[in-house]
Structure formats: structure tokens, C-alpha cells
Amino acid sequence: MNEQPKKFKWVGTRTIRPDGVDKVTGRAMYGADLTLPGMLQGKVVRSPHAHAKIKSIDTSKAEALDGVKAVITADDMPQADPTPVAAGEAMINLRDLSDNVIARHKVLYEGQTVAAVAATTSDIADRAVALIEVEYEVLPHVIDVLAAMKDDAPVLHDDMFTGGVKPKPEVASNVANRVEFTLGDIEAGFAAADVVIEQDFTTEPVHQGYIEPHAVVADANPDGKVDIWCSSQGHFMVRTFVAGLLKIDMSKIKVTAAEIGGGFGGKTTVYLEPLAVLLSSKSGRPVRMVMSREEVFRASGPTSGAAMTIKMGATKDGKIVACDATLYMQAGAWPGSPVGPAAMTAFAPYDVDNVKVVGFDVVSNRQKVVAYRAPGAPISEYGVECVVDELASELGIDPLELRAKNAAKEGTQAAYGVKFGAIGMVETVAAAQATEHYKTPLGPNQGRGVASGFWFNIGGESCAGIRINEDGSVSLTEGSPDIGGSRASMAMMAAETLGVDYYKVKPSVVDTDATGYHFVTGGSRVTFATGMAVVKATNAAIDELRARAAKIWDVDVEGVVWEDGHAKPASSNVGDFDPMSVADLAAMANKTGGPISGHADINAKGAGPAFGTHICDVEVDPDTGHVTVLRYTAVQDVGRAIHPSYVEGQLQGGAAQGIGWALNEEYIYDENGKLENAGFLDYRVPVASDLPMIDTILIEIPNPTHPFGVRGVGEVPIIPPLAAVANAVAAATGVRFHALPMSPPAIVAKMAEKG
Amino acid sequence: MVKVVLTSGTATQYTDGETEVTVAAKNVRQMVTALEAKYPGLGTEINQSMSVAIDGTILPDPFLEEVTEESEIFVLPKIGGG
Amino acid sequence: MAKHHITTTINGEEAEYLCEPQETLLDVLRDEVGLTGTKEGCSSGDCGACSVMLDGRLVCSCLVLGVEAQGKTVETIEGMADGEVLHPLQQKFLEEAALQCGYCTPGVLIAAKALLDINNDPTETEVRYWLAGNLCRCTGYDKIIRAVMDTAADMRGA
């Protein structure tokens, strides 16, 4: 790992996180940890059918049960407008969101909410749920993405006509949208290729798998004010959606971000929050709702499963000359798969003149997908990175060498149009090539795979406030829920900029009444965008501190500089004054104009694109089909690691999730469209004994638009593992697997086929 | 005149498949207005669901950014993230 | 339904609560006793977020009934530190960033302490298999395993 340049005192060090003690002692308050006086327990009635018309709902027996204080159905929700609203990964339609929160006329997947109850105890609420009688007319359903595209497939929405095609279709279908990206002339490109590889791949939907189930406490006051406490990746997102769905003024809604027990994109939307508000206002009491793990699997997440065809051509000296991809991606019950970003990222690690990517956003009778770490990119880049491996093998070129030869660099035009600035794809490949890991010999039934990955990273709205307290300590407020140590990086950037002790800065993630709008914690944006706001706010406070010193010294503010946490005369011409610390200036604040603060409210632009390259060694047991990951190295250009431990943690955690995606995780449905593995026993995420240590190499090519060079790190590390593992399994077995997950039964079946 | 590259089908459905279009504009606001006038629906689509990249920087909420004949302008789907 | 009156010892102090016969120890700890540091991740014994010690044995509190704690001792995350002094595992988890979201952390710490109480020199494999019942989705386990082994080394040296 690169050591930090000496010029930083805090940035690049491994500080103790400000929320750490709370989190190792059980004090930290997560979504389900708040209890209010008189609080009721809310529960949800869910559809047992994959696709059905709701003919009637009879709630009378439930309402008559002692202890039941409120029952709601879609009739209690205002009719939502079909307005596009920014969600985690794309724009979503409020009407679709409303139907996902509580079904109005039709259920589109097993587990969709049709009613909800609030009662004095969980037990009574469960009994009330069982007493609600819903009459359904069951309709034919479709689960698989390719099956959903067939002409005779059951159509989910009779008013949905494929967008992005001309002429506009006259018949409704399950294909919501078609996207296409082109660069150059792929026919000419393939004509110039000496080697062309074309293969089909499939991936299954996988769940984000956060350990904390969705949880909310809502308290609606008789005067129309609503307080919401919940676990989410954006309490402003919750406010936007609740206000839009329930038609309440935003000023009346206060959302407090509980500590969040993981999200990975899955908590960038609402499920329970509007229901809890409705139940609270109907009962006049606070209501807590918490999903069970089974509900999390059935009715939240996951990301898309997909089918795809990838075709790539190269000249015999290893120059990739043409790339073609077709992607079919599951959106779940309503449009909105991450097919756009999947199409844009597919070939982005490479400098290729001729590219065409076509993608389809396809609905089917499963829950609506929601963002999952670099939404879409792991899927498309999985297929591409497998084909790059096949090209390398066909050309007799080392797979990292082939990647190095074709790597995108500054000035490369990406297939989605943008010309890259300073990026680190070349450096991640070079660093991977230089590892001892890459050179270590392997044993029998073992194989090594490599793969690269790209994600844009994003900016967006963030705000920050810096208040200098009377004793010179610093209170820092911002509104990005801290999902993995961001309070620490915010305080470090503030301390570095101001020149004070990191442990004198106390960061707080404050509620929606106490700061301006923040986009969600997602897209690897918080350290970049909220960090930018923090630095800007700190600089505003420094300007004020300089102005105060100028008043005390009776000089012009231009005569005061800020260095190492102190106001100093800019030169000896200004006068002979002793430097004044933050505490000195704070002590004089009342005499020089009152409390000292700095604020910034920004929409951050210029997020730095990021690349990673991973190396994976596996051993495949030829009898059981079990794949053991023996060794793993993740290399990534992180721009600047503010807190290297938490950056390494992002790489390690992303790699682990990608390994789970590659080897075990999948949604399994029965013939009636019902999910069969809605629990951690059967939906198997990696456990400690499944994994080796995950070595990390942080490359730091600063992002020029961020004051410390931050790019954002959370998304990229989940992208390369799918193909790195697949390429390693191919190397170990001599067989290319075209479907994920490569679970033991799948491996045994394919090995038997090979004989 | 500025040249605007439409990379996705979401945008080209309004231009009869044309992927490069030119309009007179000095900033993004004018550009979007001009695109709407020339290709009804496209400006609205950009405002609602698309980002604009200018000289390599992706802007999810572009409005007042200057554009010139030399600018490289791409209209892209919006990107979020997990 | 009549509630049961249970007398037990929680984190070294005598405690009493009333609970329904079907209530889990997890629900009792969180809802009746007010100790919310023990987390619910699955209610089926698969994730380990609700790990506590019951009479010195590591259990998933979602698989134990509240009434079963009668006359026994329960240790939860709230009792792990000695006043203001963190347990060496807690301190090492902070120093080595062995948590991200922190939700699995109480259960992981309880389970790790149970391991170190019986084995002060575990191998990496032993730590990995001991903690295989504690799911963490954030860290990829690397820093958790290292923190447990480094704590063991420190405690042996002390």
C-alpha cells in the first residue's frame, strides 16, 4: 500500500471512528432500537401469489380483534401521480412506488404488501394479519427474463409499451425500455479482427443481504406533523418519498437517520415508512415496523438477474478492435433495472474504437429490483471479463498483459461517450502484475483468474456545517447516513483543513430539519461529495476566523493567513502578532461578532471514475463441485484514501459480496412463482470460513476536482470478483461456466457433461 | 452551434435514430430548450431522466453550464449507485 | 395468557421480567429489559447477530425462550466493557476498523470473547470456523479475523 505523503497530518491515517465506542458497546441506536411511549407494532399482509387481481379485502375480523388499533389498505393511500423521482440508481415513478408499498388493484409478485395492521403487541398484530381476508383472481405469471420477453408471456402492465424503439409499439409487453450505446463502426471492427469470441452468459438476482432488516418508527401528530426514525441510506430520500406518496408538505416531516446496519443500495427506497405513517395517523399512536428476514428476502432488494451475449474481436497482436453486447435485465415488477449503467460500464475499462451495446429493461413477477453496489456493472462486466479471458487464451497472451495492452487511459473515449480524465486502470493492472500473488505457482485442481472493473462514481447534493465552540472544539453537522465509517473521514477532512486535532472535531449526521437536502448515501459519493461540502464549510469557517483575527489585530483580513490551525500575520509588514489558535479566537468570539461557523450547500460535480483489478485463486473439488477461494488480491485506484482501513474494508467487503454472487447466491422459485429460499440458511452469503484473507493494494491517483483527491471506493470492488472467480474456476477445471452462481451442483453437472 | 451526441436509445427515439444533432446554444438551458423545439419530447426527457456530460464531466443536473462549439457534449442516462 | 415472572442475572446484576411463554430471550432482552445492543438479523439462528452467553454458553438468543433464563446468567454486549474500560476485543475492533455498519458487531464480539475464553491462541482457521455462525456483509471478515487474532496475541503477552 502506498504510504501517505508527509504533508497530511490526519488524512491517510488510521484514526478511531467517532461512532466506534457506541458500536462496540451496544449503545448505537439502529432502526428497530427506538421505543416510544404507547408505541404500537405494525405488521404487513403479503400476497401469496406471484400475479393476481385483488377482488376484495375484508379487514373487519382483524379490526374487531382486541388490541388492534389500525388497519390500512391501498384505499388509505392517496392516488399517486406518475411523477419521476430520483431514487438510488435511476428515476422511478411514484405510482409504481406506491403500488410497491401497498398494492392497489393487482399483486405483481409473491410477498407484495396488500394491507397492514398496528396492534398493541407483535403477537396480536400477527393474529390480525391472519384474520384479514383477501380474495384473489390468480393470473398466469412469468419469472425468467427471457420467458418474459416472449410474445405469449403474461403481460404485467397493459399500459406499458417499449420505450426507446421506433416506431412506438402498438402492443403492450414486458419490455419497458431499450437502450443503445454505439461508438465507431463495429462491423468494420469485427472485419479487422483476427480472433472473435462470442458467448452467452446468465446471472441470477442476488440480494444485498444487509444484516439489519428494514425498520422504522413513525409518529404522526394530530397537528399533521410527522416524525420518522428509520434505517435508510438517505433520510432525505425517505422524506421525499413519504411526502410524495402521502401528499404531505415536506416541512411537516422530520426524518431522523437511525444507525444503519448495512444497505449496499438496498436501502435507497421506502417499503415500510409510508405504511407506518398511515398506521400512526390512523391510530394516533407511534408505530414501529420491522421486517422479518423472510420479508427482506421476499419483498426488498435484490438486484437484477440477466441474460447476455458478449462478442469481442481482437487482432493477433492483442489489440481489441470491436465489442458488442446485448443485455436482457430483470427489473422486477416495475421498470427500472440498472440496464443503463450496465450498458455504459460494460466495456469501459478498455480503449476500443468500435463498440455497440444494446440493453433491455424487462419486467417479470418478482419484487422490484433496487440498487446494489455499482448497479448493473458487475453483471455486464462479468460477461465481458470472461470473454477478455477467452481472448487472452485464444491469442496466447497473459490475461493481465492483454488488459494492460487495451486499458483505458487519460483521453480514452468510453463507449458511453465520455472522454476520461486522469484515471488509474493501467496502474491497477500493472500493480496486479507486480504482485507476488500473481507469480505464485498453483497445485492440482487449482486455478487463477483475474478481472478488472469500472464504475463512474457520482456527486450530488450535500451540505455541511462547521461550528467553532466556545472552547475551540468543533461541531460538524452533515446529513449523509454513516454506513461504514464516513463520520471519521468527514472529521478527518475537517481537522486536516482547519489544522486542529481530529479528536476535537465531533461529526453528527443530523435530521432533515437540521441541514439541507442530501442525495442518498450511495454511488460511492459520500466521501467525495459530502467531503467536498465539509472542506468548503471548513474553509468558510477559516475565512471567518481570519476576519476575527484581523479585527483583534486591527489589520485588513488580507493581512491574515491561516496556517497549521492558527491565524498568522501574512508577513512582517502586517505587524508583529502572536499566532492565534482556534481556541484563542473562539474565546474572543463574543467580542468580535458572535459565534463562529462555516456552511456549505453544494451539488458536487466531477466525481472521479474508478477502476480495480482483482486476482483470485481457487481450488475446485472434482467430486463435490465445491470451490474454495484460496487467495484473493484486490487492487484499486481510490484517488485518495482518507481513512485507509475503511477503504481497505470497502475493497474486502465488496470482494466478499462478489465472491458470494459468483459461487452461491441466487433466488430459487417454484413453479407457482414463489420464492423457495427466503432465509440465510438457503440463500447462502459467504461466512467467515468460506473466505481467505483479502489482500488489498490501494493506488492513489488523485481526482483533481476533490480537495484531497477522493474518487469514491465502495462500488468498484464488487465488479471484478464475478469474472475473477469464474476465470479461476475455468482455469482450474478447463471448463468455462456461462452461468452464475457456480454452486456445487452446477459444477458437478457441468463436469459430468465434460466427462 | 453546438454538437450534441445522443448515446442511448432513450434519447434517439426522439431524433429518428439520429445520434449526432446540432443546435444553437450558449449554455445547457438553451441547448435543452433548442433540442425540445427541434425534437419534441427530447428536452423533457433530458430534464427528467438524463444526465449531460460536458468535456468528460458527467452532470446529473445540468442547467447553466456553458457550452461552445469545441465542447464535447453527450446525453446519457442518469447514474446513481448503491 | 398469563405472563411468567422470571428472575435471572443479566451482566452480573439480578434482573426480573415478565414474559409470555412464547417470547424469545432476544425479544425479552430488547423489549422488556431494554438492552437493545443484542440485534435481530434473522430470528432463525442463521446470522448470529443476537449472540449472547447463557450460563457461560454461546447461544443465539432468538432460539432461546425468555422463560429459559430463569435462574441462569445472561451476558450481553452491554456487559462486555468494565465501566469505561473497553474489553481488549472491543478496543482492537476500533483500532483495526473491524466493523463498518456495526450491526453484526455485538454478536461477533460476544462470540469472539467466548472463543478467547477457552482458547487464547486460536489459528486463523479456528477463528474462521468459530465465527462462521456470525454473518457480516460489510467487511469480508478479513479485519474481524485479524482483530480477534491480534487481541489473542496481546492477551497472551499481557
PDB file of C-alpha atoms in Angstrom, chain A residues 153-339:
ATOM      1  CA  ALA A 153     -45.791 -14.237 -21.944  1.00  0.00           C
ATOM      2  CA  PRO A 154     -48.308 -12.954 -19.386  1.00  0.00           C
ATOM      3  CA  VAL A 155     -48.153  -9.153 -19.574  1.00  0.00           C
ATOM      4  CA  LEU A 156     -47.776  -7.402 -16.205  1.00  0.00           C
ATOM      5  CA  HIS A 157     -48.799  -3.894 -17.259  1.00  0.00           C
ATOM      6  CA  ASP A 158     -51.273  -3.486 -20.098  1.00  0.00           C
ATOM      7  CA  ASP A 159     -50.286   0.173 -20.457  1.00  0.00           C
ATOM      8  CA  MET A 160     -46.563  -0.437 -20.879  1.00  0.00           C
ATOM      9  CA  PHE A 161     -45.103  -0.053 -24.369  1.00  0.00           C
ATOM     10  CA  THR A 162     -41.403  -0.488 -25.005  1.00  0.00           C
ATOM     11  CA  GLY A 163     -39.584   2.847 -24.882  1.00  0.00           C
ATOM     12  CA  GLY A 164     -36.534   3.633 -26.964  1.00  0.00           C
ATOM     13  CA  VAL A 165     -37.799   1.965 -30.133  1.00  0.00           C
ATOM     14  CA  LYS A 166     -39.216   3.433 -33.287  1.00  0.00           C
ATOM     15  CA  PRO A 167     -41.985   3.198 -34.246  1.00  0.00           C
ATOM     16  CA  LYS A 168     -43.604   3.035 -30.825  1.00  0.00           C
ATOM     17  CA  PRO A 169     -45.036  -0.474 -30.351  1.00  0.00           C
ATOM     18  CA  GLU A 170     -48.802  -0.866 -30.561  1.00  0.00           C
ATOM     19  CA  VAL A 171     -48.886  -3.883 -28.276  1.00  0.00           C
ATOM     20  CA  ALA A 172     -48.059  -3.779 -24.579  1.00  0.00           C
ATOM     21  CA  SER A 173     -45.207  -6.016 -23.490  1.00  0.00           C
ATOM     22  CA  ASN A 174     -42.919  -6.732 -20.565  1.00  0.00           C
ATOM     23  CA  VAL A 175     -40.040  -4.907 -22.232  1.00  0.00           C
ATOM     24  CA  ALA A 176     -40.058  -1.490 -20.613  1.00  0.00           C
ATOM     25  CA  ASN A 177     -37.173   0.090 -22.419  1.00  0.00           C
ATOM     26  CA  ARG A 178     -34.384  -0.421 -24.893  1.00  0.00           C
ATOM     27  CA  VAL A 179     -31.092   1.428 -24.558  1.00  0.00           C
ATOM     28  CA  GLU A 180     -28.267   1.527 -27.029  1.00  0.00           C
ATOM     29  CA  PHE A 181     -24.743   2.910 -26.961  1.00  0.00           C
ATOM     30  CA  THR A 182     -22.574   2.968 -30.020  1.00  0.00           C
ATOM     31  CA  LEU A 183     -19.091   4.124 -30.835  1.00  0.00           C
ATOM     32  CA  GLY A 184     -17.367   3.808 -34.186  1.00  0.00           C
ATOM     33  CA  ASP A 185     -18.333   1.053 -36.615  1.00  0.00           C
ATOM     34  CA  ILE A 186     -18.477  -2.420 -35.107  1.00  0.00           C
ATOM     35  CA  GLU A 187     -18.907  -4.202 -38.436  1.00  0.00           C
ATOM     36  CA  ALA A 188     -15.649  -2.725 -39.690  1.00  0.00           C
ATOM     37  CA  GLY A 189     -14.121  -3.504 -36.307  1.00  0.00           C
ATOM     38  CA  PHE A 190     -15.011  -7.178 -36.413  1.00  0.00           C
ATOM     39  CA  ALA A 191     -13.871  -7.355 -40.051  1.00  0.00           C
ATOM     40  CA  ALA A 192     -10.427  -6.221 -38.889  1.00  0.00           C
ATOM     41  CA  ALA A 193     -10.288  -8.807 -36.074  1.00  0.00           C
ATOM     42  CA  ASP A 194      -8.174 -11.960 -36.287  1.00  0.00           C
ATOM     43  CA  VAL A 195      -9.941 -13.567 -33.362  1.00  0.00           C
ATOM     44  CA  VAL A 196     -13.611 -13.175 -32.480  1.00  0.00           C
ATOM     45  CA  ILE A 197     -15.202 -14.714 -29.372  1.00  0.00           C
ATOM     46  CA  GLU A 198     -18.945 -14.674 -28.801  1.00  0.00           C
ATOM     47  CA  GLN A 199     -20.548 -16.250 -25.739  1.00  0.00           C
ATOM     48  CA  ASP A 200     -23.803 -16.152 -23.773  1.00  0.00           C
ATOM     49  CA  PHE A 201     -23.924 -15.685 -20.006  1.00  0.00           C
ATOM     50  CA  THR A 202     -26.556 -15.571 -17.305  1.00  0.00           C
ATOM     51  CA  THR A 203     -26.549 -14.216 -13.779  1.00  0.00           C
ATOM     52  CA  GLU A 204     -29.166 -14.679 -11.082  1.00  0.00           C
ATOM     53  CA  PRO A 205     -30.726 -11.934  -8.957  1.00  0.00           C
ATOM     54  CA  VAL A 206     -28.802 -11.528  -5.718  1.00  0.00           C
ATOM     55  CA  HIS A 207     -29.827  -9.751  -2.546  1.00  0.00           C
ATOM     56  CA  GLN A 208     -27.794  -7.018  -0.896  1.00  0.00           C
ATOM     57  CA  GLY A 209     -28.009  -9.100   2.262  1.00  0.00           C
ATOM     58  CA  TYR A 210     -27.591  -6.353   4.848  1.00  0.00           C
ATOM     59  CA  ILE A 211     -27.813  -7.944   8.283  1.00  0.00           C
ATOM     60  CA  GLU A 212     -30.230  -5.319   9.649  1.00  0.00           C
ATOM     61  CA  PRO A 213     -33.770  -5.811   8.330  1.00  0.00           C
ATOM     62  CA  HIS A 214     -35.719  -2.706   7.289  1.00  0.00           C
ATOM     63  CA  ALA A 215     -37.088  -0.925  10.371  1.00  0.00           C
ATOM     64  CA  VAL A 216     -38.997   2.268  11.127  1.00  0.00           C
ATOM     65  CA  VAL A 217     -40.762   4.088  13.929  1.00  0.00           C
ATOM     66  CA  ALA A 218     -43.290   6.709  12.822  1.00  0.00           C
ATOM     67  CA  ASP A 219     -45.157   9.170  14.997  1.00  0.00           C
ATOM     68  CA  ALA A 220     -47.858  11.241  13.334  1.00  0.00           C
ATOM     69  CA  ASN A 221     -49.122  14.096  15.464  1.00  0.00           C
ATOM     70  CA  PRO A 222     -52.738  15.300  15.361  1.00  0.00           C
ATOM     71  CA  ASP A 223     -51.493  18.654  14.017  1.00  0.00           C
ATOM     72  CA  GLY A 224     -50.197  16.946  10.884  1.00  0.00           C
ATOM     73  CA  LYS A 225     -46.536  16.807  11.846  1.00  0.00           C
ATOM     74  CA  VAL A 226     -44.814  13.503  11.237  1.00  0.00           C
ATOM     75  CA  ASP A 227     -41.649  12.227  12.891  1.00  0.00           C
ATOM     76  CA  ILE A 228     -39.930   9.265  11.292  1.00  0.00           C
ATOM     77  CA  TRP A 229     -36.982   7.349  12.700  1.00  0.00           C
ATOM     78  CA  CYS A 230     -35.594   4.774  10.325  1.00  0.00           C
ATOM     79  CA  SER A 231     -32.695   2.875   8.924  1.00  0.00           C
ATOM     80  CA  SER A 232     -32.075   4.088   5.382  1.00  0.00           C
ATOM     81  CA  GLN A 233     -29.342   5.250   3.058  1.00  0.00           C
ATOM     82  CA  GLY A 234     -30.947   8.661   2.905  1.00  0.00           C
ATOM     83  CA  HIS A 235     -33.353  10.246   5.315  1.00  0.00           C
ATOM     84  CA  PHE A 236     -33.990  12.988   2.770  1.00  0.00           C
ATOM     85  CA  MET A 237     -34.951  10.270   0.268  1.00  0.00           C
ATOM     86  CA  VAL A 238     -37.418   8.954   2.861  1.00  0.00           C
ATOM     87  CA  ARG A 239     -38.835  12.456   3.302  1.00  0.00           C
ATOM     88  CA  THR A 240     -39.174  12.937  -0.486  1.00  0.00           C
ATOM     89  CA  PHE A 241     -40.958   9.621  -0.975  1.00  0.00           C
ATOM     90  CA  VAL A 242     -43.235   9.865   2.074  1.00  0.00           C
ATOM     91  CA  ALA A 243     -44.203  13.428   1.160  1.00  0.00           C
ATOM     92  CA  GLY A 244     -44.855  12.432  -2.452  1.00  0.00           C
ATOM     93  CA  LEU A 245     -46.785   9.254  -1.667  1.00  0.00           C
ATOM     94  CA  LEU A 246     -48.869  10.619   1.191  1.00  0.00           C
ATOM     95  CA  LYS A 247     -49.142  14.179  -0.165  1.00  0.00           C
ATOM     96  CA  ILE A 248     -47.761  15.832   2.955  1.00  0.00           C
ATOM     97  CA  ASP A 249     -45.709  19.054   2.943  1.00  0.00           C
ATOM     98  CA  MET A 250     -42.041  18.265   3.405  1.00  0.00           C
ATOM     99  CA  SER A 251     -41.804  20.868   6.148  1.00  0.00           C
ATOM    100  CA  LYS A 252     -44.159  18.752   8.267  1.00  0.00           C
ATOM    101  CA  ILE A 253     -42.000  15.640   8.017  1.00  0.00           C
ATOM    102  CA  LYS A 254     -38.891  15.202  10.113  1.00  0.00           C
ATOM    103  CA  VAL A 255     -36.820  12.129   9.368  1.00  0.00           C
ATOM    104  CA  THR A 256     -34.022  11.089  11.693  1.00  0.00           C
ATOM    105  CA  ALA A 257     -31.419   8.694  10.370  1.00  0.00           C
ATOM    106  CA  ALA A 258     -31.009   5.796  12.759  1.00  0.00           C
ATOM    107  CA  GLU A 259     -27.685   3.992  12.592  1.00  0.00           C
ATOM    108  CA  ILE A 260     -27.892   1.783   9.533  1.00  0.00           C
ATOM    109  CA  GLY A 261     -26.992  -1.895   9.662  1.00  0.00           C
ATOM    110  CA  GLY A 262     -25.838  -2.203   6.072  1.00  0.00           C
ATOM    111  CA  GLY A 263     -27.578  -1.194   2.865  1.00  0.00           C
ATOM    112  CA  PHE A 264     -25.364  -1.660  -0.215  1.00  0.00           C
ATOM    113  CA  GLY A 265     -28.021   0.152  -2.256  1.00  0.00           C
ATOM    114  CA  GLY A 266     -30.944  -1.830  -0.857  1.00  0.00           C
ATOM    115  CA  LYS A 267     -31.988   0.958   1.487  1.00  0.00           C
ATOM    116  CA  THR A 268     -32.319   3.646  -1.177  1.00  0.00           C
ATOM    117  CA  THR A 269     -36.081   3.291  -1.333  1.00  0.00           C
ATOM    118  CA  VAL A 270     -39.040   3.015   1.046  1.00  0.00           C
ATOM    119  CA  TYR A 271     -41.163  -0.014   1.927  1.00  0.00           C
ATOM    120  CA  LEU A 272     -42.452   0.335   5.486  1.00  0.00           C
ATOM    121  CA  GLU A 273     -42.135   4.067   6.137  1.00  0.00           C
ATOM    122  CA  PRO A 274     -45.339   5.270   4.418  1.00  0.00           C
ATOM    123  CA  LEU A 275     -47.292   2.398   5.991  1.00  0.00           C
ATOM    124  CA  ALA A 276     -46.018   3.238   9.465  1.00  0.00           C
ATOM    125  CA  VAL A 277     -47.025   6.878   8.985  1.00  0.00           C
ATOM    126  CA  LEU A 278     -50.519   5.900   7.833  1.00  0.00           C
ATOM    127  CA  LEU A 279     -50.947   3.460  10.718  1.00  0.00           C
ATOM    128  CA  SER A 280     -49.710   6.072  13.166  1.00  0.00           C
ATOM    129  CA  SER A 281     -52.039   8.751  11.931  1.00  0.00           C
ATOM    130  CA  LYS A 282     -54.984   6.354  11.892  1.00  0.00           C
ATOM    131  CA  SER A 283     -54.303   5.063  15.435  1.00  0.00           C
ATOM    132  CA  GLY A 284     -52.996   8.307  16.926  1.00  0.00           C
ATOM    133  CA  ARG A 285     -50.044   6.414  18.387  1.00  0.00           C
ATOM    134  CA  PRO A 286     -46.417   5.837  17.415  1.00  0.00           C
ATOM    135  CA  VAL A 287     -45.924   2.700  15.304  1.00  0.00           C
ATOM    136  CA  ARG A 288     -42.856   0.548  14.872  1.00  0.00           C
ATOM    137  CA  MET A 289     -42.494  -1.758  11.890  1.00  0.00           C
ATOM    138  CA  VAL A 290     -39.653  -4.207  11.369  1.00  0.00           C
ATOM    139  CA  MET A 291     -39.316  -6.679   8.521  1.00  0.00           C
ATOM    140  CA  SER A 292     -38.521 -10.290   9.266  1.00  0.00           C
ATOM    141  CA  ARG A 293     -35.580 -11.785   7.367  1.00  0.00           C
ATOM    142  CA  GLU A 294     -38.054 -13.691   5.246  1.00  0.00           C
ATOM    143  CA  GLU A 295     -39.804 -10.450   4.313  1.00  0.00           C
ATOM    144  CA  VAL A 296     -36.442  -8.869   3.491  1.00  0.00           C
ATOM    145  CA  PHE A 297     -35.754 -11.663   1.003  1.00  0.00           C
ATOM    146  CA  ARG A 298     -39.261 -11.767  -0.464  1.00  0.00           C
ATOM    147  CA  ALA A 299     -40.132  -8.119  -0.647  1.00  0.00           C
ATOM    148  CA  SER A 300     -36.990  -5.965  -0.716  1.00  0.00           C
ATOM    149  CA  GLY A 301     -33.926  -5.815  -2.960  1.00  0.00           C
ATOM    150  CA  PRO A 302     -32.473  -7.637  -4.924  1.00  0.00           C
ATOM    151  CA  THR A 303     -30.520  -6.596  -7.998  1.00  0.00           C
ATOM    152  CA  SER A 304     -31.310  -7.882 -11.476  1.00  0.00           C
ATOM    153  CA  GLY A 305     -30.644 -11.260 -12.880  1.00  0.00           C
ATOM    154  CA  ALA A 306     -29.675 -11.129 -16.525  1.00  0.00           C
ATOM    155  CA  ALA A 307     -29.071 -12.933 -19.770  1.00  0.00           C
ATOM    156  CA  MET A 308     -26.494 -11.537 -22.155  1.00  0.00           C
ATOM    157  CA  THR A 309     -24.469 -12.108 -25.270  1.00  0.00           C
ATOM    158  CA  ILE A 310     -20.942 -10.713 -25.395  1.00  0.00           C
ATOM    159  CA  LYS A 311     -18.885 -10.615 -28.582  1.00  0.00           C
ATOM    160  CA  MET A 312     -15.363  -9.230 -28.776  1.00  0.00           C
ATOM    161  CA  GLY A 313     -12.771  -9.195 -31.542  1.00  0.00           C
ATOM    162  CA  ALA A 314      -9.016  -8.626 -31.406  1.00  0.00           C
ATOM    163  CA  THR A 315      -6.084  -8.582 -33.769  1.00  0.00           C
ATOM    164  CA  LYS A 316      -3.439 -11.254 -33.284  1.00  0.00           C
ATOM    165  CA  ASP A 317      -1.085  -8.823 -31.575  1.00  0.00           C
ATOM    166  CA  GLY A 318      -3.730  -8.386 -28.872  1.00  0.00           C
ATOM    167  CA  LYS A 319      -5.471  -5.128 -29.793  1.00  0.00           C
ATOM    168  CA  ILE A 320      -9.196  -5.303 -29.050  1.00  0.00           C
ATOM    169  CA  VAL A 321     -10.892  -3.799 -32.093  1.00  0.00           C
ATOM    170  CA  ALA A 322     -14.606  -4.429 -31.660  1.00  0.00           C
ATOM    171  CA  CYS A 323     -17.018  -5.065 -28.795  1.00  0.00           C
ATOM    172  CA  ASP A 324     -20.686  -5.960 -28.995  1.00  0.00           C
ATOM    173  CA  ALA A 325     -23.047  -6.748 -26.141  1.00  0.00           C
ATOM    174  CA  THR A 326     -26.737  -7.438 -25.764  1.00  0.00           C
ATOM    175  CA  LEU A 327     -28.104  -7.344 -22.228  1.00  0.00           C
ATOM    176  CA  TYR A 328     -31.515  -8.509 -21.005  1.00  0.00           C
ATOM    177  CA  MET A 329     -32.038  -7.396 -17.446  1.00  0.00           C
ATOM    178  CA  GLN A 330     -34.782  -8.151 -14.953  1.00  0.00           C
ATOM    179  CA  ALA A 331     -36.389  -5.120 -13.406  1.00  0.00           C
ATOM    180  CA  GLY A 332     -38.810  -6.986 -11.190  1.00  0.00           C
ATOM    181  CA  ALA A 333     -42.452  -5.996 -11.228  1.00  0.00           C
ATOM    182  CA  TRP A 334     -41.965  -2.417 -12.432  1.00  0.00           C
ATOM    183  CA  PRO A 335     -39.493  -0.876 -14.893  1.00  0.00           C
ATOM    184  CA  GLY A 336     -36.111   0.252 -13.637  1.00  0.00           C
ATOM    185  CA  SER A 337     -33.382  -2.357 -13.911  1.00  0.00           C
ATOM    186  CA  PRO A 338     -29.890  -0.856 -13.948  1.00  0.00           C
ATOM    187  CA  VAL A 339     -29.572  -1.643 -17.652  1.00  0.00           C
TER     188      VAL A 339
END
